[in-house]
XYZ file of C-alpha atoms in Angstrom:
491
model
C 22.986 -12.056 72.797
C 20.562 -14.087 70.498
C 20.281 -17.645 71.209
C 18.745 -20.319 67.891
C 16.225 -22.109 68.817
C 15.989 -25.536 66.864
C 13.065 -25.604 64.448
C 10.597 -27.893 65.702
C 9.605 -30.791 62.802
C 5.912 -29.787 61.683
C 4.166 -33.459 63.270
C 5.770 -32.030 66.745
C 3.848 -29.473 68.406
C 0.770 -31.230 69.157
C 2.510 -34.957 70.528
C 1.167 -35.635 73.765
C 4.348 -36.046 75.982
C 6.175 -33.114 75.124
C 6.019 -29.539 74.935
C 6.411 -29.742 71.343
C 9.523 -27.252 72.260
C 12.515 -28.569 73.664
C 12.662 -28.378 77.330
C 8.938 -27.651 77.861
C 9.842 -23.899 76.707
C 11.944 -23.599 73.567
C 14.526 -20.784 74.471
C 11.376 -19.204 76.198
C 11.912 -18.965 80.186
C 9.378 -19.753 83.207
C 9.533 -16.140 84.321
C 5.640 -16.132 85.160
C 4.758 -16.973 88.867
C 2.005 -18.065 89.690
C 0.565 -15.146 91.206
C 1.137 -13.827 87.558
C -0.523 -16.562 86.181
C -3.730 -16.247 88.119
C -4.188 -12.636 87.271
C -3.639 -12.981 83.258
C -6.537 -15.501 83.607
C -8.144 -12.969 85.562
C -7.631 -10.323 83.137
C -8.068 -12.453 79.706
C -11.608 -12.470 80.635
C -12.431 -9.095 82.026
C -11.720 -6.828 79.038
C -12.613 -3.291 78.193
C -15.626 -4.295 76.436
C -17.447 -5.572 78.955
C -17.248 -1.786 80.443
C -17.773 -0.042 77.151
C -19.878 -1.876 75.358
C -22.498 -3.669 77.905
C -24.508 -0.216 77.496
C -25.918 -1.195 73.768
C -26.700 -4.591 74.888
C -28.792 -3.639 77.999
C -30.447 -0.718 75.577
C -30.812 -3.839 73.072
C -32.239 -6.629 74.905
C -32.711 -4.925 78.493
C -32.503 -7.530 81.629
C -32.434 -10.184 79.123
C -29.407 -9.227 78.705
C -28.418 -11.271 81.071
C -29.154 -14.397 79.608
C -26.846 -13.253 76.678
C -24.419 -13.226 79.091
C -24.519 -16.376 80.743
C -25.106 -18.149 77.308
C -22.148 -17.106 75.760
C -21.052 -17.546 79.419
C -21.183 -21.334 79.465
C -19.465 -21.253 75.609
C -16.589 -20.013 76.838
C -16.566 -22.316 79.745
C -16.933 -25.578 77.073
C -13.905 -24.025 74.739
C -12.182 -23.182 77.275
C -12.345 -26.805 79.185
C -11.404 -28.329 75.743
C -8.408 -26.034 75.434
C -7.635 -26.786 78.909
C -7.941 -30.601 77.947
C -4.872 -30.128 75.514
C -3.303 -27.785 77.127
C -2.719 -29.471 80.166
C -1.767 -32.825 78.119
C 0.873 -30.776 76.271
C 1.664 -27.094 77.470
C 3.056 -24.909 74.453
C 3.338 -21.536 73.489
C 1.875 -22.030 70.138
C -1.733 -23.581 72.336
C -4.694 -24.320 70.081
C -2.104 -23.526 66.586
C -0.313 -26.404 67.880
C -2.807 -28.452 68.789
C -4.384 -27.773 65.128
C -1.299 -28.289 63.766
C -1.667 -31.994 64.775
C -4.744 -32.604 65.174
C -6.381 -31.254 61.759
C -2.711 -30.632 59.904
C -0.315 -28.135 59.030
C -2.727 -26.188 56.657
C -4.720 -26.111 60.445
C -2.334 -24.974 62.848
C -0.674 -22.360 59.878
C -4.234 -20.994 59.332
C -5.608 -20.266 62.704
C -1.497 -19.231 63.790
C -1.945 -16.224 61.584
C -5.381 -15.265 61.450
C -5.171 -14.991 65.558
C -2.132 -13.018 65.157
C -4.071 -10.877 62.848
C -7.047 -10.263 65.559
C -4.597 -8.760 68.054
C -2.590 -6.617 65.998
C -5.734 -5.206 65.038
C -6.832 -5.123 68.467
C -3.688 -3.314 69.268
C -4.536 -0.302 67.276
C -8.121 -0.408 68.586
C -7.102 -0.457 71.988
C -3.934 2.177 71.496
C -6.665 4.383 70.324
C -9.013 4.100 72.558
C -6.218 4.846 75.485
C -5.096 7.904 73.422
C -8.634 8.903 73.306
C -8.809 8.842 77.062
C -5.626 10.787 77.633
C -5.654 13.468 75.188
C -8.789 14.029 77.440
C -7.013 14.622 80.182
C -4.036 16.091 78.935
C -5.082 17.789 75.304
C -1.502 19.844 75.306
C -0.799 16.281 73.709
C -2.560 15.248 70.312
C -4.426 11.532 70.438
C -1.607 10.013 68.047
C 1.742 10.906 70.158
C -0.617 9.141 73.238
C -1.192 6.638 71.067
C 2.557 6.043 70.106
C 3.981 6.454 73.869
C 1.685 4.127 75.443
C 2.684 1.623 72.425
C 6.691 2.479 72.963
C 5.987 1.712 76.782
C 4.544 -2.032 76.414
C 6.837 -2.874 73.866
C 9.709 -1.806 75.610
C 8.092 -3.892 79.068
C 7.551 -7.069 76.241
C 10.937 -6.647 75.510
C 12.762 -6.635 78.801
C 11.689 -10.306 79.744
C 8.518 -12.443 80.385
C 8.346 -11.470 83.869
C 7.972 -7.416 83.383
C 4.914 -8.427 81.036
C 3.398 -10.648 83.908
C 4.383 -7.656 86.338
C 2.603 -5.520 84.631
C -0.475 -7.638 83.988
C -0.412 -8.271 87.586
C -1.502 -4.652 88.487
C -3.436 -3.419 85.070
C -5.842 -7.412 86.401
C -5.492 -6.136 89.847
C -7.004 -3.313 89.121
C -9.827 -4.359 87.442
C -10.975 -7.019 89.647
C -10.416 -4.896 92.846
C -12.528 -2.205 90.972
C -15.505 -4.647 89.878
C -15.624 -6.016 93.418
C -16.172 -2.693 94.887
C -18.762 -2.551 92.156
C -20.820 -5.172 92.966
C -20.666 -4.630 96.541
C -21.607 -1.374 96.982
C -23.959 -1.552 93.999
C -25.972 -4.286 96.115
C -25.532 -2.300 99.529
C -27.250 0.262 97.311
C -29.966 -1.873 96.289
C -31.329 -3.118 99.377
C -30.906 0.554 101.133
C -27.507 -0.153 103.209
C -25.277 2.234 101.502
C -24.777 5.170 103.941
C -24.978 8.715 102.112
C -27.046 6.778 99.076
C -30.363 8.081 98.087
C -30.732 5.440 95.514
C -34.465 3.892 96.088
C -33.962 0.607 97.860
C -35.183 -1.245 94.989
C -33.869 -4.950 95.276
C -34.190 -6.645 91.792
C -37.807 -5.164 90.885
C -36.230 -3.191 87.886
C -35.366 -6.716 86.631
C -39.568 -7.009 85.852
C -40.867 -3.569 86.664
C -40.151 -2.014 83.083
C -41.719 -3.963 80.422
C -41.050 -7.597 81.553
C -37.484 -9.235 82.018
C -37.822 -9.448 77.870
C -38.970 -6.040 76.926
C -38.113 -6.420 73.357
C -39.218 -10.160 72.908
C -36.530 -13.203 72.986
C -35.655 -12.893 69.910
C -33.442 -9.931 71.614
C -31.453 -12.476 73.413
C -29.594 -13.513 70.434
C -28.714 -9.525 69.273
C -27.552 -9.436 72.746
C -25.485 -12.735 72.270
C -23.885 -10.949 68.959
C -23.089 -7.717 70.999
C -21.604 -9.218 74.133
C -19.579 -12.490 72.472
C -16.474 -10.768 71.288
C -16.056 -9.062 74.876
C -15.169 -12.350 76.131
C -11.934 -13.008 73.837
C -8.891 -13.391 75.124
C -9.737 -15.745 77.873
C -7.753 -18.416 75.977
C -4.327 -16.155 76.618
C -3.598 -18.328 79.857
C -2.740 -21.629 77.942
C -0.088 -19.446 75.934
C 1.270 -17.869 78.797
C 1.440 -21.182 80.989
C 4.002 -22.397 78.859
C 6.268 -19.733 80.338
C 5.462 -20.868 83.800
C 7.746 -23.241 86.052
C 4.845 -25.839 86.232
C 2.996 -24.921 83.294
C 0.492 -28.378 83.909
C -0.487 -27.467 87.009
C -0.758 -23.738 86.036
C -3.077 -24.551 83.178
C -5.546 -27.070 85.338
C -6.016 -24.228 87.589
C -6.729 -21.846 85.552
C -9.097 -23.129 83.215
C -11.136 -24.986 86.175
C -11.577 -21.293 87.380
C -13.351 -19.453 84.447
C -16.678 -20.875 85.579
C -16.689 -18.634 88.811
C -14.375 -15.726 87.122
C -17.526 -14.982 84.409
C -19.915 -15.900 87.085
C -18.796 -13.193 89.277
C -17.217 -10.524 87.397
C -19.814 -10.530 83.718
C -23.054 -11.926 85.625
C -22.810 -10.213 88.471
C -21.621 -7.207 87.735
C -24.526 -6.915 84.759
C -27.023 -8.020 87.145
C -26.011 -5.140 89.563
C -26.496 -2.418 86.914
C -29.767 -3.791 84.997
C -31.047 -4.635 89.234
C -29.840 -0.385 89.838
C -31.432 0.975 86.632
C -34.240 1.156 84.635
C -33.122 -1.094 81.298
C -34.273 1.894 79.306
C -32.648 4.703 81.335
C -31.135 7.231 78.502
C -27.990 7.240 81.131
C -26.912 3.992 79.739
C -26.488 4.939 76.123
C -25.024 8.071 77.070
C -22.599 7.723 80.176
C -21.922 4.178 79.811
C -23.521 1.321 82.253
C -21.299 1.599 84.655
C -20.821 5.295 84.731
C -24.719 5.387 85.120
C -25.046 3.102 88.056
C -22.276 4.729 89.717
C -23.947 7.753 89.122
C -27.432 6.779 90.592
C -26.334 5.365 93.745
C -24.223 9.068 94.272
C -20.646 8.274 93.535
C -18.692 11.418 93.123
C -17.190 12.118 89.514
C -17.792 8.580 88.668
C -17.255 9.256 84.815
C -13.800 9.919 85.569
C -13.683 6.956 88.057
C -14.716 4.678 85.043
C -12.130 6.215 82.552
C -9.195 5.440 84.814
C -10.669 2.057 85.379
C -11.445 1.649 81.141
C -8.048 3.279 80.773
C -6.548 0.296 83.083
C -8.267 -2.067 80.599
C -7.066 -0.889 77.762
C -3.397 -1.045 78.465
C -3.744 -4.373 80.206
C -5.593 -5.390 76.592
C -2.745 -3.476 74.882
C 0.079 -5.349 76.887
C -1.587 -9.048 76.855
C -2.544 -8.657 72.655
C 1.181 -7.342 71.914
C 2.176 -10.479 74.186
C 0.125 -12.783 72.490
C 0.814 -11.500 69.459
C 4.450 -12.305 69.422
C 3.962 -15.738 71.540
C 2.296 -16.948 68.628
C 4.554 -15.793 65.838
C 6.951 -17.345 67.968
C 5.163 -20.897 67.541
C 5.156 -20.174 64.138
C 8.714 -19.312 63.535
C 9.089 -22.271 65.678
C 7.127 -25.085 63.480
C 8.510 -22.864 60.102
C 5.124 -21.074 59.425
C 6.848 -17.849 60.015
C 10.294 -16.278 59.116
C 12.958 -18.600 61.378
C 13.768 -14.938 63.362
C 10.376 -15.170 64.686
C 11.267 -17.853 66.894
C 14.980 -17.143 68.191
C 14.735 -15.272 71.804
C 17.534 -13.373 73.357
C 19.297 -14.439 76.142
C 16.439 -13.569 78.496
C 14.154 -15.992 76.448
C 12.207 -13.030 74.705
C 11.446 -13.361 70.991
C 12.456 -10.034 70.030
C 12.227 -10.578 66.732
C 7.883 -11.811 67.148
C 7.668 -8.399 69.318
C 8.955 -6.121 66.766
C 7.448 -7.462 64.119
C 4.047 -7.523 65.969
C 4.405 -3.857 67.004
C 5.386 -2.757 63.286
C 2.057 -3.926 61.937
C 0.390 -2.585 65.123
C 1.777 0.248 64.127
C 0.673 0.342 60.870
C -2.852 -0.134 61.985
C -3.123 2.544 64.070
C -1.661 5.085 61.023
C -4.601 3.685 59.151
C -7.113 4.236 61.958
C -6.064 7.669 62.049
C -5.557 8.377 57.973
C -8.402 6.002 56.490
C -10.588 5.626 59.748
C -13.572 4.600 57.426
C -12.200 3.143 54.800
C -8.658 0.923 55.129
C -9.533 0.525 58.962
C -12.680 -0.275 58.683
C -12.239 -3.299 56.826
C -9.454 -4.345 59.240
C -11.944 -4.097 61.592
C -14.424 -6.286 60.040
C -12.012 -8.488 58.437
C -10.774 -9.863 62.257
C -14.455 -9.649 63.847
C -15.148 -13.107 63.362
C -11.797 -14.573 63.614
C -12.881 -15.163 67.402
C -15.284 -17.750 66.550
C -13.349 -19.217 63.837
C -10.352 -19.797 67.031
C -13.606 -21.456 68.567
C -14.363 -23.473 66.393
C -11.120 -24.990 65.688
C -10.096 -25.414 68.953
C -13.632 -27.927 69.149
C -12.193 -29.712 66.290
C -9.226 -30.091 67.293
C -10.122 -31.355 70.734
C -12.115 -34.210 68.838
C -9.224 -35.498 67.519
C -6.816 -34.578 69.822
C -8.354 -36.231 72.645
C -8.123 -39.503 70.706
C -4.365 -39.229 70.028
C -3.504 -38.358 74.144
C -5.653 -41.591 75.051
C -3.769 -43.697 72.106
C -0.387 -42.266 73.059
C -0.379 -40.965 76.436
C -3.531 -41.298 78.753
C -2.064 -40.342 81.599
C -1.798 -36.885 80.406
C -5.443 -36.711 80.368
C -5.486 -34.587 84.144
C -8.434 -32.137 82.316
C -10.862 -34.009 80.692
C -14.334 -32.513 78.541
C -17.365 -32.984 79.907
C -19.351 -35.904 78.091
C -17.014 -35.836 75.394
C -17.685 -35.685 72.595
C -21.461 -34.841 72.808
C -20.866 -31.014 74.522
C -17.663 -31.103 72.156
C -20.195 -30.958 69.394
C -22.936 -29.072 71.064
C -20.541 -26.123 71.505
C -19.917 -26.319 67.667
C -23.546 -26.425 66.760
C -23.492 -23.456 68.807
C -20.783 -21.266 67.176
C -22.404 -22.209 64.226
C -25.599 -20.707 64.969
C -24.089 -17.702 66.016
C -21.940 -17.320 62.694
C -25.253 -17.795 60.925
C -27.446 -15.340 63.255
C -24.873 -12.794 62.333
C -25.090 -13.026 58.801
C -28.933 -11.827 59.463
C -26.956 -8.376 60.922
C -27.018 -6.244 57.924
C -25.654 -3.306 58.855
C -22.880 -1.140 58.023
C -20.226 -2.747 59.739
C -22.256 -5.244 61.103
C -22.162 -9.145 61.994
C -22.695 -10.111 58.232
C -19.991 -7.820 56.686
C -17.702 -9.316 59.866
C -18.441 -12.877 58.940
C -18.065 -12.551 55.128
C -14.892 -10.815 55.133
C -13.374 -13.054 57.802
C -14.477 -15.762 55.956
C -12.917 -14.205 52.803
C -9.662 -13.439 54.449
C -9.548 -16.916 56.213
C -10.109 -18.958 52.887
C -7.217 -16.699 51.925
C -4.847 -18.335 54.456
C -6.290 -21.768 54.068
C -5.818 -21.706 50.021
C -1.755 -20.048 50.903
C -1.481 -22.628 53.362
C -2.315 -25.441 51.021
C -0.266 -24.504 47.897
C 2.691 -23.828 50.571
C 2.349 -26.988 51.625
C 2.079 -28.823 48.344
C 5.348 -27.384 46.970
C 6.917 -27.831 50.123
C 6.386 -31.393 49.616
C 7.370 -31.067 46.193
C 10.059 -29.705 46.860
C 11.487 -32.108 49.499
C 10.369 -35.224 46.902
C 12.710 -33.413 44.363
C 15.675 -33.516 46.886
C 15.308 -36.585 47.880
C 15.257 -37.889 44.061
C 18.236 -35.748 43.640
C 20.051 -37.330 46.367
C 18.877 -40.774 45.660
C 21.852 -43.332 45.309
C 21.710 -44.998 41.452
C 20.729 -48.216 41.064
């Protein structure tokens, strides 16, 4: 069964007072508890990079590192309190496309719809590989790409049931991951001060912080190569304000959740970092070549902690893998929804999934991981670089939009305004100045692969939506002026 869901007129998603889809959902259901809720936060934040890649930024700008964390820390925080801002005025599944949508315009909301959609179907080959990886390790009978292809089959099939087996799932793949970076951090500090029992790690405290070469060893200027190595670990933290809409009090849901991503990155970035650079020398070769956490587990005697850390980055990756084909297909959805995507995309079945957003995300997903296994350096590779950037760009557009958007809820519906930005709009355009700089720093990146070959192809591919987007737009218009001369009664 296959139930229509009206197209939404393009000025709608973004009006404070509704949902912008009829009946706060739009065929979608509120199959997401809370407890759901809470743990997609959770696990939007914590991804696998912060357990694979935090190694090259320690080796990079060693405890400084640190402050690249909490910098790009408190950026999150500020887009993510703007997002909340809107969110909470108007919960929708299409979130900051929406919000473009009516803040900026349809070129806006079209734009940003696709290029995020682009990021995680990418990311869903990166991720499918990377799980593979770790499996064929463990099982080589089976080669990387039929790992690859079950552990896609798998999510999409829990996507398709209904909303609920995706928050399920999420539930446990977050639970996970939390429960294993609190152990972390506890016995890592037990360790530290000399109260671990069996532990013959020295009883340090946080000397290592100073003790090699300063807290800078490499200068500050190493802060901002750390900032460029650490910022795209903390995307996907803006997942929540998609999924509240499929929540039974998606308001609430939304307020809560964003008001809690100052202590989530506190805790789980800061302080697990600070327990590895506070365990290890910043220069240790371990880091480079086990992996941070592999490293510290390793120092303060954990037995077989590489294997440990797999099943823990192996957690990661399929909660990444389950969440991107999720938000993948939520936001096709909007788009189908608003008629910025084929009208399929946003009819659900009759357990308000939009099969149609799914498929069609896993096809391409698909397709990316056949390149990433035929034309690795080559095809992939500018996949890869073509969607680095597209993380600020969301940034950056959700600022934007919050300038404006926060003027139309106070015009047309103040009492909506239950998340406010802090001294807006000053921090609204601090946090731009900010994303700014960082697009700019990267361009200085000149290697293979690197931050300027990210920004100038993103940039490339995004003026390539924008400049679609506008000519769609203009003979759109034309075309409806032409009907409605057509239909026009003579005079």
């Amino acid at each position: 069964m296959t139930t229509t869901v009206p197209r939404t007129p393009p000025t709608e998603p973004g009006k404070p007072g509704g949902s912008g889809e009829p009946g706060g959902s739009g065929g979608l259901q509120a199959g997401l508890k809370n407890r759901h809720l809470s743990m997609i936060a959770i696990g939007g934040v914590i991804g696998a990079g912060l357990f694979v890649g935090s190694g090259s930024g320690i080796a990079a700008a060693g405890p400084g590192i640190l402050v690249s964390y909490a910098l790009v820390g408190v950026l999150v925080v500020l887009v993510m309190r703007m997002l909340g801002e809107m969110a909470a005025a108007n919960p929708t599944s299409g979130s900051f496309s929406a919000y473009a949508d009516r803040a900026l315009g349809r070129w806006a909301g079209f734009t940003i719809g696709w290029l995020y959609w682009f990021f995680w179907v990418v990311v869903l080959a990166v991720e499918a590989t990377a799980g593979a990886k770790i499996l064929a390790g463990w099982i080589p009978a089976v080669p990387q790409w039929g790992w690859a292809l079950l552990v896609m089959i798998v999510l999409t099939a829990t996507n398709l049931v209904s909303v609920s087996s995706y928050g399920e799932f999420e539930f446990w793949f977050a639970g996970i991951k939390v429960v294993a970076i609190a152990a972390f951090i506890v016995l890592g500090g037990l360790a530290l001060f000399g109260l671990l029992p069996g532990s013959d790690h020295p009883a340090s405290g946080f000397s290592n912080l100073t003790a090699h070469g300063g807290f800078l060893p490499n200068g500050p200027g190493a802060i901002l190569t750390g900032v460029l190595m650490v910022v795209f670990s903390f995307m996907g933290s803006e997942i929540v304000t998609l999924a509240a809409g499929e929540t039974a009090d998606p308001r609430a849901a939304v307020t809560k959740a964003t008001n809690s991503v100052i202590w989530r990155i506190a805790v789980f970035y800061l302080g697990s970092i600070l327990v590895v650079v506070s365990l290890l020398r910043w220069d240790d070769p371990a880091i480079l070549k086990d992996g941070s956490y592999v490293a510290a587990l390793s120092s303060i005697g954990i037995p077989h902690a590489a294997q440990i850390m797999n099943t823990i980055v192996l957690t990661s990756v399929l909660s990444c893998l389950n969440s991107g084909l999720y938000t993948a297909s939520r936001m096709a959805f909007s788009l189908g929804r608003r008629g910025d995507a084929p009208a399929a995309f946003g009819q659900t079945t009759g357990r308000g999934v939009p099969r149609a957003a799914i498929l069609a995300s896993v096809v391409f997903g698909f397709v990316a991981v056949a390149f990433n296994y035929l034309w690795p350096d080559t095809v992939f590779q500018f996949l890869l670089n073509a969607s680095g950037a597209i993380a600020l760009f969301v940034w950056l557009v959700i600022c934007f939009s919050q300038l404006r958007m926060r003027k139309i809820i106070q015009r047309e519906s103040p009492e909506k305004l239950v998340v406010r930005m802090w001294l807006y709009p000053y921090l609204t355009w601090a946090t731009i100045a900010l994303i700014t700089f960082v697009l700019g720093y990267m361009l200085t990146d000149t290697a293979d692969g690197g931050g300027r070959d990210q920004v100038v192809l993103s940039t490339v591919v995004a003026a390539g939506v924008v400049l679609f987007a506008v000519v769609r737009g203009r003979l759109t218009g034309r075309n409806r002026a032409r009907e409605t001369t057509d239909h026009a009664p003579l005079s």
